[in-house]
PDB file of C-alpha atoms and ligand atoms in Angstrom:
ATOM      1  CA  MET A 215     -17.155  -3.644  15.991  1.00  0.00           C
ATOM      2  CA  LEU A 216     -20.934  -2.472  17.115  1.00  0.00           C
ATOM      3  CA  HIS A 217     -21.952   1.230  17.591  1.00  0.00           C
ATOM      4  CA  PHE A 218     -23.902   1.429  21.089  1.00  0.00           C
ATOM      5  CA  SER A 219     -26.306   4.452  20.822  1.00  0.00           C
ATOM      6  CA  THR A 220     -27.544   5.614  24.354  1.00  0.00           C
ATOM      7  CA  SER A 221     -30.550   3.776  26.039  1.00  0.00           C
ATOM      8  CA  ARG A 222     -33.969   4.884  25.897  1.00  0.00           C
ATOM      9  CA  THR A 223     -36.059   3.401  28.388  1.00  0.00           C
ATOM     10  CA  ALA A 224     -39.437   5.636  27.861  1.00  0.00           C
ATOM     11  CA  THR A 225     -42.596   3.682  26.963  1.00  0.00           C
ATOM     12  CA  SER A 226     -45.451   5.474  25.122  1.00  0.00           C
ATOM     13  CA  GLN A 227     -48.742   5.082  24.655  1.00  0.00           C
ATOM     14  CA  SER A 228     -51.264   7.061  22.740  1.00  0.00           C
ATOM     15  CA  ARG A 229     -54.868   7.043  21.326  1.00  0.00           C
ATOM     16  CA  ASN A 230     -55.894   7.559  17.394  1.00  0.00           C
ATOM     17  CA  SER A 231     -58.992   7.213  15.631  1.00  0.00           C
ATOM     18  CA  VAL A 232     -57.764   3.446  14.666  1.00  0.00           C
ATOM     19  CA  GLY A 233     -57.349   2.273  18.242  1.00  0.00           C
ATOM     20  CA  THR A 234     -54.227   2.012  20.775  1.00  0.00           C
ATOM     21  CA  MET A 235     -50.791   2.138  19.583  1.00  0.00           C
ATOM     22  CA  LYS A 236     -48.247   0.901  22.230  1.00  0.00           C
ATOM     23  CA  SER A 237     -44.461   1.739  21.358  1.00  0.00           C
ATOM     24  CA  VAL A 238     -41.996  -0.297  23.601  1.00  0.00           C
ATOM     25  CA  THR A 239     -37.881  -0.128  24.014  1.00  0.00           C
ATOM     26  CA  SER A 240     -37.216  -3.564  25.940  1.00  0.00           C
ATOM     27  CA  ILE A 241     -37.618  -7.422  25.499  1.00  0.00           C
ATOM     28  CA  ALA A 242     -39.348  -7.551  28.619  1.00  0.00           C
ATOM     29  CA  GLU A 243     -41.734  -5.016  27.813  1.00  0.00           C
ATOM     30  CA  LEU A 244     -42.171  -6.732  24.410  1.00  0.00           C
ATOM     31  CA  ARG A 245     -42.690  -9.867  25.546  1.00  0.00           C
ATOM     32  CA  ALA A 246     -45.460  -8.225  28.205  1.00  0.00           C
ATOM     33  CA  ALA A 247     -46.859  -6.479  25.466  1.00  0.00           C
ATOM     34  CA  ARG A 248     -47.181  -9.416  22.814  1.00  0.00           C
ATOM     35  CA  ALA A 249     -48.611 -12.008  24.894  1.00  0.00           C
ATOM     36  CA  LYS A 250     -51.896  -9.425  25.251  1.00  0.00           C
ATOM     37  CA  LEU A 251     -52.176  -9.420  21.571  1.00  0.00           C
ATOM     38  CA  PRO A 252     -54.654 -11.928  19.577  1.00  0.00           C
ATOM     39  CA  GLU A 253     -53.657 -14.079  16.811  1.00  0.00           C
ATOM     40  CA  THR A 254     -52.539 -13.388  14.354  1.00  0.00           C
ATOM     41  CA  VAL A 255     -49.901 -11.603  14.760  1.00  0.00           C
ATOM     42  CA  GLY A 256     -47.988  -9.979  11.484  1.00  0.00           C
ATOM     43  CA  LEU A 257     -44.654  -8.646  12.133  1.00  0.00           C
ATOM     44  CA  VAL A 258     -43.161  -5.653   9.559  1.00  0.00           C
ATOM     45  CA  PRO A 259     -39.584  -5.074  10.659  1.00  0.00           C
ATOM     46  CA  THR A 260     -38.058  -2.315   9.745  1.00  0.00           C
ATOM     47  CA  MET A 261     -34.869   0.149  10.071  1.00  0.00           C
ATOM     48  CA  GLY A 262     -37.832   3.264  10.288  1.00  0.00           C
ATOM     49  CA  PHE A 263     -37.429   6.530   8.127  1.00  0.00           C
ATOM     50  CA  LEU A 264     -40.910   4.959   6.979  1.00  0.00           C
ATOM     51  CA  HIS A 265     -41.704   5.607   3.310  1.00  0.00           C
ATOM     52  CA  GLU A 266     -44.965   4.347   1.496  1.00  0.00           C
ATOM     53  CA  GLY A 267     -43.190   0.993   0.668  1.00  0.00           C
ATOM     54  CA  HIS A 268     -43.305   0.761   4.510  1.00  0.00           C
ATOM     55  CA  LEU A 269     -46.190   1.154   4.662  1.00  0.00           C
ATOM     56  CA  SER A 270     -47.523  -1.178   1.768  1.00  0.00           C
ATOM     57  CA  LEU A 271     -45.958  -3.929   4.066  1.00  0.00           C
ATOM     58  CA  VAL A 272     -48.041  -2.756   6.853  1.00  0.00           C
ATOM     59  CA  ARG A 273     -51.447  -2.349   4.841  1.00  0.00           C
ATOM     60  CA  ARG A 274     -50.541  -5.918   3.790  1.00  0.00           C
ATOM     61  CA  ALA A 275     -50.191  -7.004   7.488  1.00  0.00           C
ATOM     62  CA  ARG A 276     -53.137  -4.928   8.556  1.00  0.00           C
ATOM     63  CA  SER A 277     -55.421  -6.796   5.718  1.00  0.00           C
ATOM     64  CA  GLU A 278     -54.378 -10.221   6.836  1.00  0.00           C
ATOM     65  CA  CYS A 279     -53.518 -10.418  10.793  1.00  0.00           C
ATOM     66  CA  ALA A 280     -55.453  -9.552  13.823  1.00  0.00           C
ATOM     67  CA  CYS A 281     -52.680  -7.498  15.046  1.00  0.00           C
ATOM     68  CA  VAL A 282     -49.456  -6.134  13.745  1.00  0.00           C
ATOM     69  CA  VAL A 283     -46.347  -5.545  15.132  1.00  0.00           C
ATOM     70  CA  VAL A 284     -43.527  -3.158  13.548  1.00  0.00           C
ATOM     71  CA  SER A 285     -40.067  -3.044  14.574  1.00  0.00           C
ATOM     72  CA  ILE A 286     -37.799   0.243  14.509  1.00  0.00           C
ATOM     73  CA  PHE A 287     -34.011  -0.777  14.432  1.00  0.00           C
ATOM     74  CA  VAL A 288     -31.209   0.608  12.682  1.00  0.00           C
ATOM     75  CA  ASN A 289     -29.455  -2.853  13.094  1.00  0.00           C
ATOM     76  CA  PRO A 290     -25.850  -2.051  13.345  1.00  0.00           C
ATOM     77  CA  SER A 291     -24.323  -5.578  12.643  1.00  0.00           C
ATOM     78  CA  GLN A 292     -25.950  -5.284   8.827  1.00  0.00           C
ATOM     79  CA  PHE A 293     -23.369  -2.198   8.114  1.00  0.00           C
ATOM     80  CA  SER A 294     -19.869  -2.341   7.869  1.00  0.00           C
ATOM     81  CA  PRO A 295     -17.572   0.236   9.272  1.00  0.00           C
ATOM     82  CA  SER A 296     -17.345   1.996   5.937  1.00  0.00           C
ATOM     83  CA  GLU A 297     -21.237   2.242   5.573  1.00  0.00           C
ATOM     84  CA  ASP A 298     -23.721   4.923   6.396  1.00  0.00           C
ATOM     85  CA  LEU A 299     -25.088   3.387  10.294  1.00  0.00           C
ATOM     86  CA  GLU A 300     -24.230   6.835  11.665  1.00  0.00           C
ATOM     87  CA  ALA A 301     -25.858   9.130   8.800  1.00  0.00           C
ATOM     88  CA  TYR A 302     -28.251   6.674   8.347  1.00  0.00           C
ATOM     89  CA  PRO A 303     -31.785   8.752   8.309  1.00  0.00           C
ATOM     90  CA  ARG A 304     -33.995   8.561  11.366  1.00  0.00           C
ATOM     91  CA  ASP A 305     -37.444  10.248  12.196  1.00  0.00           C
ATOM     92  CA  THR A 306     -38.962   8.316  15.323  1.00  0.00           C
ATOM     93  CA  PRO A 307     -41.606  11.020  15.802  1.00  0.00           C
ATOM     94  CA  ARG A 308     -43.109  11.188  12.282  1.00  0.00           C
ATOM     95  CA  ASP A 309     -42.813   7.103  11.869  1.00  0.00           C
ATOM     96  CA  LEU A 310     -44.882   6.757  15.135  1.00  0.00           C
ATOM     97  CA  SER A 311     -47.384   8.891  13.771  1.00  0.00           C
ATOM     98  CA  LEU A 312     -47.237   7.294  10.341  1.00  0.00           C
ATOM     99  CA  LEU A 313     -47.867   3.657  11.980  1.00  0.00           C
ATOM    100  CA  GLU A 314     -50.564   4.662  14.332  1.00  0.00           C
ATOM    101  CA  ALA A 315     -52.693   6.046  11.519  1.00  0.00           C
ATOM    102  CA  GLU A 316     -52.544   2.597   9.961  1.00  0.00           C
ATOM    103  CA  GLY A 317     -53.857   0.858  12.892  1.00  0.00           C
ATOM    104  CA  VAL A 318     -50.568  -0.703  13.762  1.00  0.00           C
ATOM    105  CA  ASP A 319     -50.864  -2.025  17.377  1.00  0.00           C
ATOM    106  CA  LEU A 320     -47.721  -2.373  18.578  1.00  0.00           C
ATOM    107  CA  VAL A 321     -44.221  -1.004  17.834  1.00  0.00           C
ATOM    108  CA  TRP A 322     -40.970  -2.072  18.807  1.00  0.00           C
ATOM    109  CA  MET A 323     -37.710  -0.016  19.010  1.00  0.00           C
ATOM    110  CA  PRO A 324     -35.064  -1.824  20.761  1.00  0.00           C
ATOM    111  CA  ASP A 325     -31.829   0.063  21.526  1.00  0.00           C
ATOM    112  CA  ALA A 326     -28.389  -1.493  19.937  1.00  0.00           C
ATOM    113  CA  ALA A 327     -27.501  -2.159  23.856  1.00  0.00           C
ATOM    114  CA  VAL A 328     -30.601  -4.339  23.718  1.00  0.00           C
ATOM    115  CA  MET A 329     -29.942  -6.374  20.932  1.00  0.00           C
ATOM    116  CA  TYR A 330     -26.230  -6.975  21.143  1.00  0.00           C
ATOM    117  CA  PRO A 331     -25.479  -6.742  25.111  1.00  0.00           C
ATOM    118  CA  PRO A 332     -21.731  -6.640  26.334  1.00  0.00           C
ATOM    119  CA  GLY A 333     -20.534 -10.261  25.518  1.00  0.00           C
ATOM    120  CA  TYR A 334     -22.861 -10.975  22.961  1.00  0.00           C
ATOM    121  CA  GLN A 335     -21.551 -13.471  20.800  1.00  0.00           C
ATOM    122  CA  THR A 336     -24.193 -16.124  18.466  1.00  0.00           C
ATOM    123  CA  TRP A 337     -24.449 -15.551  15.234  1.00  0.00           C
ATOM    124  CA  VAL A 338     -26.771 -16.951  12.053  1.00  0.00           C
ATOM    125  CA  ASP A 339     -24.741 -17.631   8.906  1.00  0.00           C
ATOM    126  CA  VAL A 340     -26.714 -18.146   6.031  1.00  0.00           C
ATOM    127  CA  LYS A 341     -24.054 -19.610   3.605  1.00  0.00           C
ATOM    128  CA  GLU A 342     -24.528 -20.054  -0.155  1.00  0.00           C
ATOM    129  CA  VAL A 343     -27.443 -17.831  -1.082  1.00  0.00           C
ATOM    130  CA  THR A 344     -25.519 -14.791   0.941  1.00  0.00           C
ATOM    131  CA  GLN A 345     -22.583 -15.110  -1.058  1.00  0.00           C
ATOM    132  CA  PRO A 346     -23.333 -13.519  -4.590  1.00  0.00           C
ATOM    133  CA  LEU A 347     -24.975 -10.168  -5.378  1.00  0.00           C
ATOM    134  CA  GLU A 348     -25.459  -7.638  -2.193  1.00  0.00           C
ATOM    135  CA  GLY A 349     -23.387  -9.885  -0.158  1.00  0.00           C
ATOM    136  CA  GLY A 350     -20.644  -9.999  -2.246  1.00  0.00           C
ATOM    137  CA  MET A 351     -20.310  -6.273  -2.242  1.00  0.00           C
ATOM    138  CA  ARG A 352     -21.004  -5.998   1.425  1.00  0.00           C
ATOM    139  CA  PRO A 353     -19.348  -8.726   3.003  1.00  0.00           C
ATOM    140  CA  GLY A 354     -21.022  -9.616   6.546  1.00  0.00           C
ATOM    141  CA  HIS A 355     -24.245  -7.984   5.719  1.00  0.00           C
ATOM    142  CA  PHE A 356     -26.602 -11.059   5.303  1.00  0.00           C
ATOM    143  CA  ARG A 357     -24.842 -12.373   8.879  1.00  0.00           C
ATOM    144  CA  GLY A 358     -26.312  -9.021  10.350  1.00  0.00           C
ATOM    145  CA  VAL A 359     -29.588  -9.046   8.693  1.00  0.00           C
ATOM    146  CA  ALA A 360     -29.894 -13.030   9.391  1.00  0.00           C
ATOM    147  CA  THR A 361     -29.215 -12.370  13.008  1.00  0.00           C
ATOM    148  CA  VAL A 362     -31.444  -9.575  13.711  1.00  0.00           C
ATOM    149  CA  VAL A 363     -34.095 -11.566  11.809  1.00  0.00           C
ATOM    150  CA  ALA A 364     -33.731 -14.189  14.048  1.00  0.00           C
ATOM    151  CA  LYS A 365     -33.695 -12.472  17.344  1.00  0.00           C
ATOM    152  CA  LEU A 366     -37.358 -10.505  16.095  1.00  0.00           C
ATOM    153  CA  PHE A 367     -38.698 -13.752  15.236  1.00  0.00           C
ATOM    154  CA  ASN A 368     -37.845 -15.235  18.430  1.00  0.00           C
ATOM    155  CA  ALA A 369     -38.843 -12.261  20.575  1.00  0.00           C
ATOM    156  CA  VAL A 370     -42.023 -11.591  18.741  1.00  0.00           C
ATOM    157  CA  GLN A 371     -43.280 -14.790  17.704  1.00  0.00           C
ATOM    158  CA  PRO A 372     -45.804 -13.762  14.668  1.00  0.00           C
ATOM    159  CA  GLN A 373     -47.560 -15.963  12.835  1.00  0.00           C
ATOM    160  CA  LYS A 374     -46.336 -13.790   9.398  1.00  0.00           C
ATOM    161  CA  ALA A 375     -43.713 -11.724   8.592  1.00  0.00           C
ATOM    162  CA  TYR A 376     -43.697  -9.169   5.851  1.00  0.00           C
ATOM    163  CA  PHE A 377     -40.436  -8.549   3.546  1.00  0.00           C
ATOM    164  CA  GLY A 378     -40.474  -6.142   0.724  1.00  0.00           C
ATOM    165  CA  GLN A 379     -39.819  -7.632  -2.810  1.00  0.00           C
ATOM    166  CA  LYS A 380     -36.945  -4.316  -3.029  1.00  0.00           C
ATOM    167  CA  ASP A 381     -34.482  -6.145  -1.431  1.00  0.00           C
ATOM    168  CA  ALA A 382     -34.791  -9.990  -2.982  1.00  0.00           C
ATOM    169  CA  GLN A 383     -31.709 -11.471  -1.869  1.00  0.00           C
ATOM    170  CA  GLN A 384     -32.995 -10.509   1.675  1.00  0.00           C
ATOM    171  CA  VAL A 385     -36.139 -12.786   0.646  1.00  0.00           C
ATOM    172  CA  VAL A 386     -34.360 -15.644  -0.492  1.00  0.00           C
ATOM    173  CA  VAL A 387     -31.689 -15.354   2.539  1.00  0.00           C
ATOM    174  CA  ILE A 388     -34.489 -15.112   5.334  1.00  0.00           C
ATOM    175  CA  GLN A 389     -36.696 -17.643   3.364  1.00  0.00           C
ATOM    176  CA  GLN A 390     -33.593 -20.221   4.044  1.00  0.00           C
ATOM    177  CA  MET A 391     -33.192 -19.517   7.514  1.00  0.00           C
ATOM    178  CA  ARG A 392     -36.939 -20.000   8.113  1.00  0.00           C
ATOM    179  CA  ARG A 393     -36.558 -23.482   6.912  1.00  0.00           C
ATOM    180  CA  ASP A 394     -32.695 -24.400   8.402  1.00  0.00           C
ATOM    181  CA  LEU A 395     -34.224 -23.233  12.044  1.00  0.00           C
ATOM    182  CA  ASN A 396     -37.885 -23.959  11.409  1.00  0.00           C
ATOM    183  CA  PHE A 397     -39.576 -21.024  12.356  1.00  0.00           C
ATOM    184  CA  PRO A 398     -43.164 -21.612  12.504  1.00  0.00           C
ATOM    185  CA  LEU A 399     -44.615 -18.704  10.441  1.00  0.00           C
ATOM    186  CA  GLU A 400     -45.010 -17.485   6.885  1.00  0.00           C
ATOM    187  CA  VAL A 401     -42.878 -15.148   5.135  1.00  0.00           C
ATOM    188  CA  VAL A 402     -44.759 -12.896   2.438  1.00  0.00           C
ATOM    189  CA  VAL A 403     -43.164 -11.068   0.422  1.00  0.00           C
ATOM    190  CA  VAL A 404     -44.873  -7.782  -1.180  1.00  0.00           C
ATOM    191  CA  PRO A 405     -44.307  -5.721  -4.341  1.00  0.00           C
ATOM    192  CA  THR A 406     -41.754  -3.224  -4.934  1.00  0.00           C
ATOM    193  CA  ALA A 407     -43.459   0.145  -4.102  1.00  0.00           C
ATOM    194  CA  ARG A 408     -41.976   2.825  -6.465  1.00  0.00           C
ATOM    195  CA  GLU A 409     -42.624   6.754  -7.137  1.00  0.00           C
ATOM    196  CA  ALA A 410     -44.337   7.829 -10.300  1.00  0.00           C
ATOM    197  CA  ASP A 411     -41.364   7.558 -12.587  1.00  0.00           C
ATOM    198  CA  GLY A 412     -40.304   4.273 -11.431  1.00  0.00           C
ATOM    199  CA  LEU A 413     -37.468   4.884  -8.566  1.00  0.00           C
ATOM    200  CA  ALA A 414     -38.009   2.230  -6.298  1.00  0.00           C
ATOM    201  CA  MET A 415     -39.000   3.613  -2.839  1.00  0.00           C
ATOM    202  CA  SER A 416     -35.795   3.568  -0.442  1.00  0.00           C
ATOM    203  CA  SER A 417     -35.126   5.570   2.873  1.00  0.00           C
ATOM    204  CA  ARG A 418     -31.642   6.444   0.992  1.00  0.00           C
ATOM    205  CA  ASN A 419     -33.446   8.491  -1.704  1.00  0.00           C
ATOM    206  CA  VAL A 420     -33.530  11.478   0.415  1.00  0.00           C
ATOM    207  CA  TYR A 421     -29.427  11.829  -0.625  1.00  0.00           C
ATOM    208  CA  LEU A 422     -30.195  12.029  -4.051  1.00  0.00           C
ATOM    209  CA  ASP A 423     -29.770  15.556  -5.046  1.00  0.00           C
ATOM    210  CA  SER A 424     -32.114  17.059  -8.129  1.00  0.00           C
ATOM    211  CA  GLU A 425     -30.294  15.965 -10.708  1.00  0.00           C
ATOM    212  CA  GLU A 426     -29.135  12.670  -9.560  1.00  0.00           C
ATOM    213  CA  ARG A 427     -32.884  11.984  -8.641  1.00  0.00           C
ATOM    214  CA  ILE A 428     -33.691  12.701 -12.295  1.00  0.00           C
ATOM    215  CA  ALA A 429     -30.947  10.203 -13.207  1.00  0.00           C
ATOM    216  CA  ALA A 430     -31.708   7.569 -10.646  1.00  0.00           C
ATOM    217  CA  THR A 431     -34.670   6.298 -13.058  1.00  0.00           C
ATOM    218  CA  VAL A 432     -32.136   4.577 -15.081  1.00  0.00           C
ATOM    219  CA  LEU A 433     -31.955   1.552 -12.674  1.00  0.00           C
ATOM    220  CA  PHE A 434     -35.911   0.598 -13.226  1.00  0.00           C
ATOM    221  CA  ASN A 435     -35.548   1.490 -17.285  1.00  0.00           C
ATOM    222  CA  ALA A 436     -32.401  -0.688 -17.107  1.00  0.00           C
ATOM    223  CA  LEU A 437     -34.652  -3.438 -15.658  1.00  0.00           C
ATOM    224  CA  ASN A 438     -37.244  -2.866 -18.077  1.00  0.00           C
ATOM    225  CA  ALA A 439     -35.304  -2.674 -20.969  1.00  0.00           C
ATOM    226  CA  ALA A 440     -33.877  -6.146 -20.419  1.00  0.00           C
ATOM    227  CA  LYS A 441     -37.659  -7.421 -19.392  1.00  0.00           C
ATOM    228  CA  ASP A 442     -39.129  -6.557 -23.167  1.00  0.00           C
ATOM    229  CA  ALA A 443     -35.998  -8.167 -24.553  1.00  0.00           C
ATOM    230  CA  HIS A 444     -36.985 -11.389 -22.669  1.00  0.00           C
ATOM    231  CA  LEU A 445     -41.070 -10.875 -23.687  1.00  0.00           C
ATOM    232  CA  ALA A 446     -39.854 -10.275 -27.482  1.00  0.00           C
ATOM    233  CA  GLY A 447     -37.776 -13.633 -27.067  1.00  0.00           C
ATOM    234  CA  GLU A 448     -34.318 -13.066 -25.580  1.00  0.00           C
ATOM    235  CA  ARG A 449     -33.156 -16.039 -23.518  1.00  0.00           C
ATOM    236  CA  ASP A 450     -29.349 -15.467 -23.439  1.00  0.00           C
ATOM    237  CA  ALA A 451     -28.814 -14.227 -19.833  1.00  0.00           C
ATOM    238  CA  GLU A 452     -25.616 -12.606 -20.923  1.00  0.00           C
ATOM    239  CA  LYS A 453     -27.541 -10.657 -23.811  1.00  0.00           C
ATOM    240  CA  LEU A 454     -29.916  -9.356 -21.013  1.00  0.00           C
ATOM    241  CA  ARG A 455     -27.022  -8.593 -18.739  1.00  0.00           C
ATOM    242  CA  GLN A 456     -25.660  -6.275 -21.580  1.00  0.00           C
ATOM    243  CA  ILE A 457     -28.652  -4.472 -22.183  1.00  0.00           C
ATOM    244  CA  MET A 458     -28.932  -3.589 -18.643  1.00  0.00           C
ATOM    245  CA  GLU A 459     -25.203  -2.356 -18.602  1.00  0.00           C
ATOM    246  CA  ASP A 460     -25.344  -0.720 -21.714  1.00  0.00           C
ATOM    247  CA  THR A 461     -28.678   1.466 -20.546  1.00  0.00           C
ATOM    248  CA  ILE A 462     -27.076   2.245 -17.011  1.00  0.00           C
ATOM    249  CA  ASN A 463     -23.710   3.536 -18.924  1.00  0.00           C
ATOM    250  CA  ALA A 464     -25.605   5.815 -21.248  1.00  0.00           C
ATOM    251  CA  GLU A 465     -26.524   7.921 -17.937  1.00  0.00           C
ATOM    252  CA  PRO A 466     -23.609  10.042 -16.882  1.00  0.00           C
ATOM    253  CA  LEU A 467     -24.368  10.500 -13.461  1.00  0.00           C
ATOM    254  CA  ALA A 468     -24.850   6.893 -13.100  1.00  0.00           C
ATOM    255  CA  LYS A 469     -22.250   4.182 -11.797  1.00  0.00           C
ATOM    256  CA  LEU A 470     -22.534   0.653 -11.905  1.00  0.00           C
ATOM    257  CA  GLN A 471     -21.553  -1.454  -8.869  1.00  0.00           C
ATOM    258  CA  TYR A 472     -22.823  -4.850 -10.684  1.00  0.00           C
ATOM    259  CA  LEU A 473     -25.909  -6.202 -12.197  1.00  0.00           C
ATOM    260  CA  SER A 474     -27.339  -9.668 -12.607  1.00  0.00           C
ATOM    261  CA  CYS A 475     -29.559 -12.419 -14.260  1.00  0.00           C
ATOM    262  CA  ALA A 476     -29.492 -14.875 -11.791  1.00  0.00           C
ATOM    263  CA  HIS A 477     -31.655 -17.863 -10.967  1.00  0.00           C
ATOM    264  CA  PRO A 478     -33.973 -16.722  -8.767  1.00  0.00           C
ATOM    265  CA  GLU A 479     -33.605 -19.260  -5.827  1.00  0.00           C
ATOM    266  CA  THR A 480     -29.875 -19.853  -6.090  1.00  0.00           C
ATOM    267  CA  LEU A 481     -28.938 -16.614  -7.184  1.00  0.00           C
ATOM    268  CA  GLN A 482     -26.437 -18.246  -9.456  1.00  0.00           C
ATOM    269  CA  GLU A 483     -25.718 -16.292 -12.553  1.00  0.00           C
ATOM    270  CA  LEU A 484     -27.422 -17.889 -15.603  1.00  0.00           C
ATOM    271  CA  GLU A 485     -26.342 -18.539 -19.248  1.00  0.00           C
ATOM    272  CA  LYS A 486     -29.881 -19.240 -20.331  1.00  0.00           C
ATOM    273  CA  VAL A 487     -33.188 -18.348 -19.094  1.00  0.00           C
ATOM    274  CA  GLU A 488     -35.613 -21.065 -18.945  1.00  0.00           C
ATOM    275  CA  THR A 489     -37.758 -21.006 -16.109  1.00  0.00           C
ATOM    276  CA  GLY A 490     -37.690 -17.513 -15.163  1.00  0.00           C
ATOM    277  CA  ALA A 491     -34.624 -15.241 -13.597  1.00  0.00           C
ATOM    278  CA  LEU A 492     -34.450 -12.326 -10.664  1.00  0.00           C
ATOM    279  CA  LEU A 493     -32.878  -9.420 -12.892  1.00  0.00           C
ATOM    280  CA  SER A 494     -30.663  -7.319  -9.902  1.00  0.00           C
ATOM    281  CA  MET A 495     -28.132  -4.301  -9.846  1.00  0.00           C
ATOM    282  CA  ALA A 496     -26.773  -2.277  -7.721  1.00  0.00           C
ATOM    283  CA  VAL A 497     -25.436   1.675  -9.209  1.00  0.00           C
ATOM    284  CA  PHE A 498     -23.902   4.630  -7.481  1.00  0.00           C
ATOM    285  CA  LEU A 499     -25.683   8.151  -7.966  1.00  0.00           C
ATOM    286  CA  GLY A 500     -22.829  10.383  -6.958  1.00  0.00           C
ATOM    287  CA  LYS A 501     -22.344   8.938  -3.365  1.00  0.00           C
ATOM    288  CA  THR A 502     -25.802   6.892  -3.133  1.00  0.00           C
ATOM    289  CA  ARG A 503     -26.106   3.503  -3.619  1.00  0.00           C
ATOM    290  CA  LEU A 504     -29.304   2.362  -4.858  1.00  0.00           C
ATOM    291  CA  ILE A 505     -30.402  -1.368  -5.712  1.00  0.00           C
ATOM    292  CA  ASP A 506     -33.367  -2.733  -7.739  1.00  0.00           C
ATOM    293  CA  ASN A 507     -34.416  -5.993  -9.044  1.00  0.00           C
ATOM    294  CA  LEU A 508     -37.385  -7.303 -11.381  1.00  0.00           C
ATOM    295  CA  VAL A 509     -38.503 -10.816 -11.754  1.00  0.00           C
ATOM    296  CA  LEU A 510     -38.629 -12.555 -15.288  1.00  0.00           C
ATOM    297  CA  LYS A 511     -41.719 -15.168 -15.064  1.00  0.00           C
ATOM    298  CA  GLU A 512     -41.797 -17.764 -18.039  1.00  0.00           C
TER     299      GLU A 512
HETATM  300  P1  AMP B  18     -35.472  -1.121   5.517  1.00  0.00           P
HETATM  301  O1  AMP B  18     -36.182  -0.223   6.643  1.00  0.00           O
HETATM  302  O2  AMP B  18     -35.179  -0.664   4.525  1.00  0.00           O
HETATM  303  O3  AMP B  18     -34.815  -2.125   5.848  1.00  0.00           O
HETATM  304  O4  AMP B  18     -37.119  -1.926   5.026  1.00  0.00           O
HETATM  305  C1  AMP B  18     -37.765  -2.374   5.902  1.00  0.00           C
HETATM  306  C2  AMP B  18     -38.791  -3.395   4.608  1.00  0.00           C
HETATM  307  O5  AMP B  18     -39.451  -2.944   4.013  1.00  0.00           O
HETATM  308  C3  AMP B  18     -37.925  -4.488   4.171  1.00  0.00           C
HETATM  309  O6  AMP B  18     -38.375  -5.411   4.135  1.00  0.00           O
HETATM  310  C4  AMP B  18     -37.780  -3.844   2.697  1.00  0.00           C
HETATM  311  O7  AMP B  18     -37.484  -4.698   1.901  1.00  0.00           O
HETATM  312  C5  AMP B  18     -39.035  -3.364   2.486  1.00  0.00           C
HETATM  313  N1  AMP B  18     -38.999  -2.137   1.623  1.00  0.00           N
HETATM  314  C6  AMP B  18     -38.154  -1.064   1.390  1.00  0.00           C
HETATM  315  N2  AMP B  18     -38.405  -0.325   0.748  1.00  0.00           N
HETATM  316  C7  AMP B  18     -39.481  -1.013  -0.178  1.00  0.00           C
HETATM  317  C8  AMP B  18     -40.283  -0.590  -1.158  1.00  0.00           C
HETATM  318  N3  AMP B  18     -39.737   0.135  -2.148  1.00  0.00           N
HETATM  319  N4  AMP B  18     -41.086  -1.611  -1.645  1.00  0.00           N
HETATM  320  C9  AMP B  18     -41.549  -2.371  -0.703  1.00  0.00           C
HETATM  321  N5  AMP B  18     -41.026  -3.313   0.264  1.00  0.00           N
HETATM  322  C10 AMP B  18     -39.802  -1.960   0.543  1.00  0.00           C
END
């Protein structure tokens, strides 16, 4: 069941010290504005409520591309009915002024009714790599993600698309889809932006109360405890998982949902770490679900 919000048709254009940023909503407006952009075009897909993590993607795109397109779309099809679609934080005026200050050329803010008009029935279903980890906890999530990203790629036709390492499985799924569906673009992966105490930046961090916010550093601490053990020579994946679990369980406000030490490409759980691994986890702080990850390299 998709939730449609009321339609918004306004097109705005404003000027700043960097240049002219245009924002559009419909596919027709987007295609017309895109056609005027010189290549290379870099696309940064977001769900808005922007923070420094998003802006690090925008800056990377700005440094590598002639033009930067940012999409803002809280994609209903990647939320299950029990998840926080309606409550997902939104602040469009603030997002637009942040993007304008970064010198973004074009912002696309489609409505759900633009992306999924009545009668919509085409879905992108990536198989194996969507099954474990986030896919195991959030059935249908990556079907929604892959579908909306395919639609963004088709509409914007960027030469480069920027995604955060923060959502490690999303990167694997998008790379798989890009190969399988022959999208002629490069996927660029940008490192996770963190707060000073190591907490990965996330739009959902605003849900944390002050005690939960302090306790939330436990994800980064658990990942680092396993990384230190790996650096010291530990190659038994189960021991690395145990180290992370013990760290999470030592924090009374944290409730572990899953953790993993997996192959960085197949995302299958490892017994031995031989050529690198993806450490990842989902942890509840109160009602807020946080994810984080770290890549172990040989
Ligand atoms: P979202 O708005 O949460 O869908 O995120 C949009 C993009 O920003 C995705 O590619 C995310 O992986 C990326 N992103 C979100 N948080 C961070 C972060 N802390 N560091 C780097 N990239 C991030």
